[in-house]
Coordinates of C-alpha atoms in Angstrom, one line a residue:
M1 CA 21.2 -28.5 -13.1
S2 CA 21.5 -24.2 -12.7
T3 CA 20.7 -23.4 -8.9
R4 CA 19.3 -20.3 -7.3
H5 CA 18.5 -19.0 -3.8
T6 CA 15.5 -17.3 -2.8
P7 CA 14.0 -16.7 0.9
V8 CA 10.6 -17.5 0.6
L9 CA 9.7 -19.7 -2.6
I10 CA 5.7 -19.8 -3.1
V11 CA 4.2 -23.0 -4.7
G12 CA 0.8 -22.6 -6.5
G13 CA -0.1 -18.9 -8.3
S14 CA -4.0 -19.1 -7.4
L15 CA -5.8 -16.6 -5.4
V16 CA -3.6 -17.6 -2.2
G17 CA -0.5 -17.7 -3.4
L18 CA -0.9 -14.5 -5.6
S19 CA -2.0 -12.8 -2.1
L20 CA 0.8 -14.0 -0.4
S21 CA 3.4 -12.7 -2.8
A22 CA 1.8 -9.4 -3.0
L23 CA 2.0 -9.1 0.6
L24 CA 5.4 -10.1 1.2
A25 CA 6.6 -7.6 -2.0
Q26 CA 4.8 -4.7 0.1
H27 CA 7.0 -6.2 3.2
E28 CA 9.8 -6.2 0.6
V29 CA 10.7 -9.5 0.9
P30 CA 12.9 -11.1 -2.3
H31 CA 10.5 -14.1 -3.1
L32 CA 9.8 -16.7 -6.3
L33 CA 6.2 -17.8 -7.3
V34 CA 5.7 -20.8 -9.0
E35 CA 2.6 -22.1 -10.8
S36 CA 1.9 -25.1 -12.6
H37 CA -0.8 -23.5 -15.1
A38 CA 0.4 -20.3 -18.1
G39 CA -1.9 -18.0 -16.3
T40 CA -4.3 -17.0 -13.8
A41 CA -8.0 -18.6 -13.2
I42 CA -10.0 -19.5 -16.3
H43 CA -13.2 -20.5 -14.4
P44 CA -15.2 -18.5 -12.2
R45 CA -14.3 -19.6 -8.6
A46 CA -14.7 -18.1 -5.0
A47 CA -16.9 -15.7 -5.9
S48 CA -17.6 -14.3 -2.6
F49 CA -15.1 -12.4 -0.8
H50 CA -15.8 -10.9 2.8
Q51 CA -14.9 -7.4 4.7
R52 CA -12.1 -9.1 6.3
T53 CA -10.5 -9.9 2.8
M54 CA -11.1 -6.8 1.5
E55 CA -9.4 -5.0 4.1
V56 CA -6.4 -6.7 2.8
F57 CA -6.6 -5.6 -0.3
R58 CA -7.2 -2.3 0.8
G59 CA -3.8 -2.3 2.9
L60 CA -2.5 -3.5 -0.6
G61 CA -3.7 -0.4 -2.1
I62 CA -6.1 -2.4 -4.5
Q63 CA -9.5 -2.0 -2.9
E64 CA -10.7 0.6 -6.0
A65 CA -9.2 -2.0 -8.3
V66 CA -10.9 -4.9 -6.9
E67 CA -14.3 -3.2 -6.7
A68 CA -14.0 -2.3 -10.5
A69 CA -13.4 -5.4 -11.5
A70 CA -16.0 -6.7 -9.4
A71 CA -18.7 -4.1 -10.6
R72 CA -17.7 -5.7 -14.1
E73 CA -18.9 -9.0 -13.5
F74 CA -22.0 -8.7 -11.1
V75 CA -24.7 -6.2 -9.4
Q76 CA -23.0 -6.3 -6.0
N77 CA -25.5 -6.7 -2.4
G78 CA -27.6 -9.1 -4.2
A79 CA -30.0 -11.7 -2.1
I80 CA -29.1 -15.0 -1.3
V81 CA -31.6 -17.4 -1.5
A82 CA -33.0 -21.0 -1.8
V83 CA -35.5 -21.6 -4.5
E84 CA -37.2 -25.0 -6.2
S85 CA -36.5 -24.1 -9.4
L86 CA -35.1 -20.3 -10.8
G87 CA -38.6 -19.7 -11.8
G88 CA -40.5 -21.4 -9.3
K89 CA -41.1 -20.9 -5.7
Q90 CA -38.8 -19.2 -3.4
L91 CA -38.1 -21.7 -0.2
A92 CA -35.9 -19.2 2.1
T93 CA -33.8 -16.0 2.1
F94 CA -30.1 -16.1 3.8
F95 CA -29.4 -12.9 3.0
A96 CA -32.0 -10.1 1.8
N97 CA -28.8 -7.4 1.0
F98 CA -25.1 -8.9 1.1
N99 CA -24.0 -6.2 3.5
A100 CA -26.7 -6.0 5.7
G101 CA -25.9 -5.4 8.6
V102 CA -22.4 -5.2 8.1
E103 CA -22.4 -1.4 6.5
D104 CA -20.2 -0.3 9.8
L105 CA -18.0 -2.9 10.9
S106 CA -15.7 -2.5 8.1
P107 CA -14.1 0.6 5.8
T108 CA -14.9 -2.0 3.3
A109 CA -18.0 -4.1 2.1
R110 CA -18.4 -8.0 1.5
L111 CA -18.9 -8.6 -2.9
F112 CA -18.7 -10.8 -5.7
I113 CA -16.0 -11.2 -7.9
T114 CA -14.6 -14.5 -8.9
Q115 CA -11.2 -15.4 -9.2
V116 CA -11.0 -15.0 -13.1
G117 CA -11.6 -11.3 -12.4
L118 CA -9.4 -10.9 -9.1
E119 CA -6.5 -13.0 -10.0
P120 CA -5.4 -10.8 -12.5
V121 CA -5.4 -7.5 -10.1
L122 CA -3.1 -9.5 -7.4
R123 CA -1.0 -10.7 -10.0
D124 CA 0.1 -7.1 -11.4
R125 CA 0.0 -5.3 -7.8
A126 CA 2.4 -8.3 -6.8
V127 CA 4.6 -7.4 -9.5
E128 CA 4.3 -3.6 -9.3
L129 CA 5.6 -3.9 -5.8
G130 CA 8.6 -5.9 -7.4
A131 CA 7.8 -9.6 -7.0
E132 CA 8.7 -12.6 -9.3
H133 CA 6.1 -15.1 -10.8
L134 CA 7.3 -18.0 -13.0
F135 CA 3.6 -19.6 -14.5
H136 CA 3.7 -22.5 -16.9
T137 CA 6.6 -23.9 -14.1
E138 CA 5.6 -27.1 -12.2
L139 CA 7.5 -28.4 -8.8
V140 CA 9.4 -31.8 -9.8
S141 CA 10.6 -32.8 -6.2
L142 CA 10.8 -30.9 -2.7
T143 CA 13.8 -32.0 -0.5
P144 CA 13.7 -30.1 3.5
H145 CA 16.8 -29.6 5.4
A146 CA 17.4 -28.0 8.7
D147 CA 18.6 -24.9 7.4
H148 CA 17.0 -24.7 3.9
V149 CA 14.6 -26.5 1.4
A150 CA 15.7 -27.6 -1.7
A151 CA 13.0 -27.5 -5.0
A152 CA 13.7 -29.2 -8.8
L153 CA 11.1 -27.3 -10.6
R154 CA 11.0 -27.7 -14.3
P155 CA 9.5 -25.2 -17.2
R156 CA 6.4 -26.9 -18.8
D157 CA 7.4 -25.2 -22.0
G158 CA 10.3 -27.7 -22.5
G159 CA 13.1 -25.3 -20.8
E160 CA 15.9 -26.9 -18.8
P161 CA 15.1 -28.2 -15.2
F162 CA 16.3 -25.9 -12.6
E163 CA 16.8 -25.9 -9.0
V164 CA 15.5 -23.6 -6.3
T165 CA 17.3 -23.6 -2.6
A166 CA 14.6 -21.2 -0.3
D167 CA 15.3 -20.6 3.3
Y168 CA 11.1 -20.9 3.8
V169 CA 8.5 -22.7 1.1
V170 CA 4.7 -22.0 1.4
A171 CA 2.5 -24.6 0.2
A172 CA -0.6 -22.7 -1.7
D173 CA -1.1 -25.7 -4.4
G174 CA -4.3 -26.1 -3.6
A175 CA -6.7 -29.3 -1.9
H176 CA -4.5 -32.0 -3.7
S177 CA -1.8 -30.7 -2.3
G178 CA 1.2 -32.9 -3.4
I179 CA 3.8 -30.9 -0.5
R180 CA 1.5 -31.8 2.1
E181 CA 1.0 -35.2 0.9
Q182 CA 5.1 -35.6 0.5
L183 CA 5.1 -34.2 4.2
G184 CA 2.8 -37.0 5.1
L185 CA 0.8 -34.0 6.9
P186 CA -3.2 -36.1 7.5
M187 CA -6.2 -34.1 7.0
T188 CA -9.0 -34.5 9.8
G189 CA -12.4 -33.8 10.0
H190 CA -15.3 -35.6 7.4
G191 CA -13.0 -36.0 4.1
D192 CA -14.9 -35.8 0.9
F193 CA -18.9 -36.6 0.5
A194 CA -20.0 -35.3 -2.4
D195 CA -18.1 -35.7 -6.3
C196 CA -19.7 -32.4 -7.7
V197 CA -20.0 -30.6 -10.5
T198 CA -20.1 -27.3 -12.3
I199 CA -21.7 -26.7 -15.7
Y200 CA -21.2 -23.4 -17.3
F201 CA -23.8 -22.5 -19.7
R202 CA -24.9 -19.5 -22.0
A203 CA -28.6 -19.1 -21.9
D204 CA -30.8 -15.3 -21.6
L205 CA -32.1 -15.4 -18.5
R206 CA -33.7 -12.1 -18.3
E207 CA -37.1 -13.4 -17.7
L208 CA -36.7 -16.0 -15.3
I209 CA -34.5 -13.4 -13.1
G210 CA -37.0 -10.6 -13.6
D211 CA -36.1 -7.7 -11.6
R212 CA -34.5 -9.3 -8.7
N213 CA -30.5 -9.0 -7.6
L214 CA -29.8 -12.4 -7.0
S215 CA -26.1 -13.5 -5.7
V216 CA -26.5 -17.0 -5.1
V217 CA -29.1 -19.0 -5.6
Y218 CA -29.1 -22.4 -4.2
V219 CA -31.6 -25.1 -6.1
N220 CA -33.4 -27.7 -3.8
H221 CA -35.2 -29.4 -6.2
P222 CA -36.5 -32.7 -6.1
D223 CA -34.6 -33.8 -9.0
L224 CA -31.3 -32.1 -7.6
L225 CA -29.4 -29.8 -5.3
G226 CA -26.8 -27.3 -6.2
F227 CA -26.2 -23.2 -6.3
F228 CA -26.6 -20.9 -9.4
R229 CA -24.0 -17.4 -10.1
F230 CA -25.3 -15.6 -13.1
S231 CA -23.3 -13.0 -15.1
L232 CA -23.9 -9.1 -15.1
D233 CA -25.7 -8.7 -18.5
A234 CA -27.8 -11.8 -17.5
Q235 CA -26.9 -14.2 -20.8
S236 CA -24.8 -16.6 -19.0
G237 CA -23.9 -18.4 -15.2
F238 CA -22.8 -22.0 -14.3
L239 CA -24.5 -24.4 -12.1
A240 CA -22.7 -26.2 -9.4
V241 CA -24.6 -29.4 -8.8
F242 CA -24.2 -31.5 -5.4
A243 CA -26.4 -34.2 -5.9
T244 CA -29.2 -35.3 -7.9
F245 CA -32.0 -37.9 -7.7
D246 CA -34.0 -40.5 -9.4
A247 CA -38.0 -41.1 -10.4
D248 CA -38.0 -42.9 -6.6
G249 CA -36.0 -40.7 -4.9
A250 CA -32.5 -42.2 -4.3
R251 CA -30.0 -39.9 -3.9
D252 CA -27.0 -40.1 -5.7
S253 CA -24.1 -38.0 -4.1
N254 CA -21.9 -38.3 -7.3
P255 CA -23.5 -36.7 -10.3
S256 CA -19.9 -36.1 -12.0
H257 CA -19.9 -39.4 -13.2
D258 CA -20.9 -40.4 -16.6
L259 CA -22.2 -37.0 -17.2
Q260 CA -23.1 -36.1 -21.0
T261 CA -23.9 -33.0 -22.8
D262 CA -27.3 -33.9 -22.9
R263 CA -27.8 -34.8 -19.1
C264 CA -26.0 -31.6 -18.5
L265 CA -28.4 -29.8 -20.5
E266 CA -31.3 -31.3 -18.5
L267 CA -29.7 -30.5 -15.5
V268 CA -29.1 -26.9 -15.9
R269 CA -33.2 -26.7 -17.6
T270 CA -34.3 -28.5 -14.6
A271 CA -32.5 -25.8 -12.5
L272 CA -33.8 -22.9 -14.5
G273 CA -37.1 -24.1 -14.4
G274 CA -37.9 -22.1 -17.8
G275 CA -39.3 -25.6 -19.9
D276 CA -37.7 -28.1 -21.6
D277 CA -37.5 -25.9 -24.9
L278 CA -35.5 -23.4 -23.1
P279 CA -32.4 -22.7 -25.3
V280 CA -29.4 -23.5 -23.2
E281 CA -25.7 -24.0 -24.8
V282 CA -23.2 -26.1 -22.5
E283 CA -19.8 -24.2 -22.6
S284 CA -17.9 -26.2 -20.1
V285 CA -17.9 -28.7 -17.2
Q286 CA -15.6 -28.8 -14.1
Y287 CA -15.3 -31.6 -11.6
W288 CA -14.7 -31.2 -8.2
S289 CA -14.9 -32.9 -4.6
A290 CA -16.7 -31.4 -1.6
G291 CA -15.1 -31.9 1.3
A292 CA -14.2 -30.6 5.1
A293 CA -11.0 -31.0 6.5
T294 CA -7.7 -29.3 8.4
A295 CA -4.1 -30.7 8.3
Q296 CA -3.1 -31.6 11.5
S297 CA -0.1 -28.7 11.5
L298 CA 0.1 -26.5 9.1
R299 CA 3.9 -26.1 9.4
S300 CA 6.4 -29.0 9.1
G301 CA 9.8 -27.4 9.6
R302 CA 10.4 -24.8 7.0
V303 CA 7.3 -25.4 5.0
L304 CA 4.4 -24.2 5.4
L305 CA 0.6 -24.9 4.3
A306 CA -1.5 -22.1 3.3
G307 CA -5.5 -22.2 1.7
D308 CA -6.7 -25.0 0.3
A309 CA -3.4 -27.1 1.2
G310 CA -4.1 -26.9 5.2
H311 CA -8.2 -26.9 4.6
V312 CA -10.7 -27.5 2.3
M313 CA -14.0 -26.8 3.2
P314 CA -17.8 -27.0 0.7
P315 CA -18.9 -23.5 -0.7
T316 CA -21.7 -23.3 1.6
G317 CA -21.3 -19.6 3.2
G318 CA -18.1 -18.4 0.9
F319 CA -15.2 -19.2 3.5
G320 CA -13.0 -21.3 1.6
G321 CA -11.2 -18.1 -0.3
N322 CA -11.5 -15.4 2.5
T323 CA -9.8 -18.6 4.9
G324 CA -6.8 -19.0 2.6
V325 CA -6.0 -15.3 2.3
A326 CA -6.5 -14.5 5.8
D327 CA -3.4 -17.2 6.2
A328 CA -1.5 -15.1 3.8
H329 CA -2.1 -11.9 5.7
N330 CA -1.4 -13.6 9.2
L331 CA 2.2 -15.6 7.6
A332 CA 3.3 -12.8 5.1
W333 CA 4.5 -10.2 7.8
K334 CA 5.9 -13.4 10.0
L335 CA 8.1 -14.2 7.6
A336 CA 9.0 -10.7 6.9
L337 CA 10.2 -10.0 10.3
V338 CA 11.9 -13.7 10.3
H339 CA 13.6 -13.0 7.3
R340 CA 14.9 -9.6 8.5
G341 CA 16.6 -10.8 11.3
I342 CA 13.8 -8.9 13.7
A343 CA 12.4 -11.9 14.7
G344 CA 13.5 -15.2 16.0
P345 CA 12.0 -18.4 13.3
E346 CA 9.9 -19.3 16.9
L347 CA 7.7 -16.5 15.2
L348 CA 6.6 -18.9 12.6
D349 CA 5.3 -21.8 15.1
T350 CA 2.4 -18.9 16.0
Y351 CA 1.4 -19.3 12.1
D352 CA 0.0 -22.5 12.7
A353 CA -1.1 -21.8 16.6
E354 CA -3.1 -19.0 15.6
R355 CA -4.8 -20.2 12.1
R356 CA -5.6 -23.9 12.6
P357 CA -8.0 -23.2 15.3
I358 CA -9.7 -20.7 13.5
A359 CA -9.4 -22.8 10.3
E360 CA -10.6 -25.7 12.1
L361 CA -13.8 -23.6 13.1
T362 CA -14.6 -22.2 9.5
V363 CA -14.6 -25.4 8.0
E364 CA -16.8 -27.1 10.6
Q365 CA -19.5 -24.0 10.0
A366 CA -18.6 -24.2 6.2
Y367 CA -20.1 -28.1 6.5
T368 CA -23.0 -27.3 9.3
R369 CA -24.0 -24.6 6.6
Y370 CA -23.5 -27.7 3.6
V371 CA -25.7 -30.3 5.9
L372 CA -28.4 -27.6 6.7
R373 CA -28.7 -26.5 3.3
V374 CA -28.2 -28.9 0.4
D375 CA -27.6 -32.5 2.7
P376 CA -29.6 -32.9 5.8
S377 CA -28.6 -36.9 5.2
L378 CA -25.5 -36.6 6.2
P379 CA -24.4 -37.2 9.6
Q380 CA -25.0 -34.7 12.0
D381 CA -24.3 -36.4 15.2
D382 CA -20.9 -34.0 15.9
L383 CA -22.6 -30.9 14.0
Q384 CA -21.5 -27.8 15.0
P385 CA -24.3 -25.0 15.9
Q386 CA -24.0 -22.8 13.2
L387 CA -22.6 -19.5 14.4
D388 CA -23.2 -15.9 13.1
D389 CA -21.5 -14.8 9.8
P390 CA -20.1 -11.7 10.9
S391 CA -18.4 -13.0 13.7
I392 CA -16.7 -16.0 11.6
E393 CA -15.3 -13.1 8.9
L394 CA -14.2 -10.7 11.2
G395 CA -14.3 -12.0 14.5
G396 CA -11.5 -14.4 14.9
L397 CA -9.3 -14.8 17.8
H398 CA -5.8 -15.5 17.8
R399 CA -4.1 -17.0 20.6
S400 CA 0.3 -17.8 20.6
S401 CA 2.9 -16.2 21.5
A402 CA 2.6 -13.3 19.3
V403 CA -0.2 -11.6 21.4
S404 CA 0.1 -10.8 25.1
G405 CA -2.7 -11.2 27.5
D406 CA -5.6 -13.1 29.4
D407 CA -8.9 -12.4 27.8
V408 CA -8.3 -14.6 24.7
V409 CA -10.9 -17.6 25.5
E410 CA -12.9 -20.4 23.8
P411 CA -14.7 -20.5 21.1
P412 CA -12.1 -18.6 19.3
L413 CA -14.4 -15.9 17.9
Q414 CA -16.1 -12.6 19.3
D415 CA -19.0 -10.3 18.1
P416 CA -17.2 -7.4 15.9
R417 CA -20.2 -5.7 16.1
E418 CA -19.1 -4.7 20.2
A419 CA -16.3 -3.5 18.9
R420 CA -14.2 -4.5 21.7
W421 CA -10.2 -4.0 21.9
S422 CA -9.6 -7.9 22.8
V423 CA -6.0 -8.8 22.9
G424 CA -5.9 -11.1 19.8
A425 CA -8.9 -9.9 18.0
R426 CA -8.9 -7.7 14.7
A427 CA -8.7 -4.3 15.7
P428 CA -11.9 -2.9 15.8
H429 CA -12.9 -0.4 12.7
H430 CA -13.6 3.5 13.5
W431 CA -13.2 6.0 11.3
V432 CA -10.1 8.4 12.8
D433 CA -10.2 11.3 10.5
E434 CA -13.7 13.7 9.8
A435 CA -13.5 13.1 6.4
R436 CA -13.7 9.4 7.4
T437 CA -11.3 8.3 4.6
V438 CA -9.1 6.8 7.7
S439 CA -9.7 3.7 9.9
T440 CA -8.3 2.2 12.4
L441 CA -7.5 -0.6 10.4
D442 CA -5.1 1.8 8.3
L443 CA -2.9 2.4 10.7
T444 CA -0.6 -0.4 10.2
A445 CA 0.8 0.6 6.9
G446 CA 2.7 -2.6 7.0
G447 CA 4.5 -2.4 10.3
F448 CA 2.8 -2.1 13.7
A449 CA 0.9 0.9 15.2
L450 CA 1.3 2.3 18.7
L451 CA -2.0 3.8 19.8
L452 CA -1.6 6.4 22.8
P453 CA -3.8 8.4 24.6
E454 CA -2.7 11.4 26.6
G455 CA -0.3 11.0 29.7
F456 CA 1.5 7.9 27.7
E457 CA 4.3 10.2 26.4
T458 CA 7.0 8.1 28.6
S459 CA 5.6 5.0 26.4
R460 CA 6.1 6.7 22.9
V461 CA 9.9 7.4 24.0
A462 CA 10.3 3.7 25.0
A463 CA 8.6 2.0 22.0
E464 CA 10.3 4.4 19.2
S465 CA 13.8 3.5 21.2
F466 CA 13.5 0.0 20.7
A467 CA 12.1 0.2 17.7
A468 CA 15.1 2.2 16.4
Q469 CA 17.7 -0.1 18.3
I470 CA 16.0 -3.6 16.1
G471 CA 14.9 -1.7 12.6
L472 CA 11.4 -2.7 13.8
P473 CA 8.6 -0.9 11.8
V474 CA 6.4 0.4 14.3
T475 CA 4.0 4.1 14.2
V476 CA 2.8 5.9 17.1
H477 CA -0.4 6.9 17.3
P478 CA -1.3 9.6 20.0
L479 CA -4.8 9.6 20.5
A480 CA -6.9 12.9 22.0
A481 CA -8.0 12.5 25.1
D482 CA -12.0 13.1 23.4
S483 CA -11.4 10.1 20.9
A484 CA -14.1 8.1 20.4
I485 CA -12.5 4.9 19.2
G486 CA -13.2 3.6 23.0
A487 CA -9.3 2.1 23.4
P488 CA -8.9 1.0 26.9
G489 CA -5.3 3.0 27.1
A490 CA -2.3 1.6 25.3
V491 CA -2.9 -0.4 22.5
L492 CA -0.4 -2.5 20.2
I493 CA -2.1 -3.4 17.0
R494 CA 0.0 -5.9 14.6
P495 CA 0.9 -5.8 11.2
D496 CA -2.0 -7.9 10.6
G497 CA -4.4 -5.8 12.3
V498 CA -4.6 -8.2 15.4
V499 CA -4.2 -6.4 18.9
A500 CA -1.2 -8.0 20.6
W501 CA -1.4 -5.9 23.8
T502 CA -3.2 -3.4 25.8
S503 CA -2.2 -1.6 28.8
S504 CA -4.0 1.0 31.0
S505 CA -1.6 2.2 33.4
P506 CA 1.1 4.8 31.6
S507 CA 3.6 3.8 33.9
A508 CA 3.6 0.4 34.0
A509 CA 3.2 0.8 29.7
A510 CA 6.6 2.5 28.9
D511 CA 8.2 -0.5 31.6
E512 CA 6.4 -3.2 29.4
I513 CA 7.2 -2.1 25.8
A514 CA 10.4 -3.9 25.5
H515 CA 10.0 -6.9 27.1
T516 CA 6.5 -7.0 25.3
F517 CA 8.1 -6.7 21.7
E518 CA 10.5 -8.7 23.0
R519 CA 8.0 -11.8 23.7
L520 CA 5.8 -10.9 20.9
L521 CA 8.2 -11.4 18.5
C522 CA 10.2 -14.4 20.1
R523 CA 13.0 -13.0 20.3
S524 CA 14.6 -14.8 23.4
E525 CA 17.3 -16.4 21.3
T526 CA 17.7 -13.7 18.8
E527 CA 20.4 -11.0 18.8
A528 CA 19.1 -7.4 17.4
V529 CA 20.0 -7.1 14.0
P530 CA 19.7 -3.8 13.0
V531 CA 18.1 -3.2 9.4

């Protein structure tokens, strides 16, 4: 069996794996991505993408490409509502406009795009930046060692098996992660609570939709619970069914069992409310489980879990795919600096410390929305109160040695509308040019950004000197005295847009900078390795 080496092996080439691949390629980290399927997604899953995810795509240089692909699939900025049926009574409005109230929080907007439309954009960008992908290639076995991980791989077209050794492996192999199971990392939470089905269909929906711009339509019908998404031309869509009810009102939370075409047609017509004679063609059916759980750890030695491999949640709220992209964003720069010898390997411990609490909270929020919107019969004894959507999407606070400050408090969220420069939080968005084209979130450009007001000249010299010694990418941005961004003095922003450190004292900042970088990069046992 032939053997090759790669610094990072990504197992899984869907949304999260491709996002991580593009980010690693942007950081110039050699890596290999393997995916068992022959190509990118063929089922339109994960249609809701939040501003934080779009900020990641903006940093990758693909914001416009993603927006264009989204416009080819859906009319944007639609409503999220609950109805008895599409043609029947409207029961609730969760969002009248998907971006209402968050327009000024980011240089980007929330949008709807399926993985069918998004994944090719990510794949093309990753390859353009130098990534290597092997699709139609499956993982046969994974053997962790103290100083590397060995992976046996096999092409699914009958080619010869081969072995890859990697410094680190990222498991992005989905909710039923074989790698997670092999490592013995248990999932904790609510587990699976419904065996669901998604029915992809064709029908002329123009009359039923009318002049409404509907992004997501929850269906709370006496016969079924689920939600709709419709195509741009209103000629097709899908219905995800969570539960069905019999004539006596008895609930079946496993609607996917023994589901024949006639039953699929019946469910779609019932949810549409257009009558039993409405022409409907079922194109395909996909089965899946609704669950809410988080792995007890996102790291085991040199193997790290990302996306659904580390946390699963129901689709209510649209948090699942966004949480996975946030994992990739947090992990990529850390892998890059460890690979280059600039940071100590302990920096990777901060991935679990930072991401798992945020993922756990997000899982619980998705579960709360599922119970309140879909299935109030589920246990509510330990149900978390529903929190503010923008705070979940943009306000996560990171707690680890990779941030330096004392103002990170429970719960791990803050309101992004307060635009505070809190250590551990995403840097608030402010336009820094008169043309409103450059955001504070654009300043990292793949490395650290150090914002310095007037009077911090010695801090600039100290930062640039230290960065040059170890090869750390740091860009210094002077702030004018009349800057409107509200920075509390010197501000250090990590490559993932998180505020890592602040100082209000010019003299203290200059003295602290080298020590702060050493601590943030976990360099206590790492010699400087110029690049």
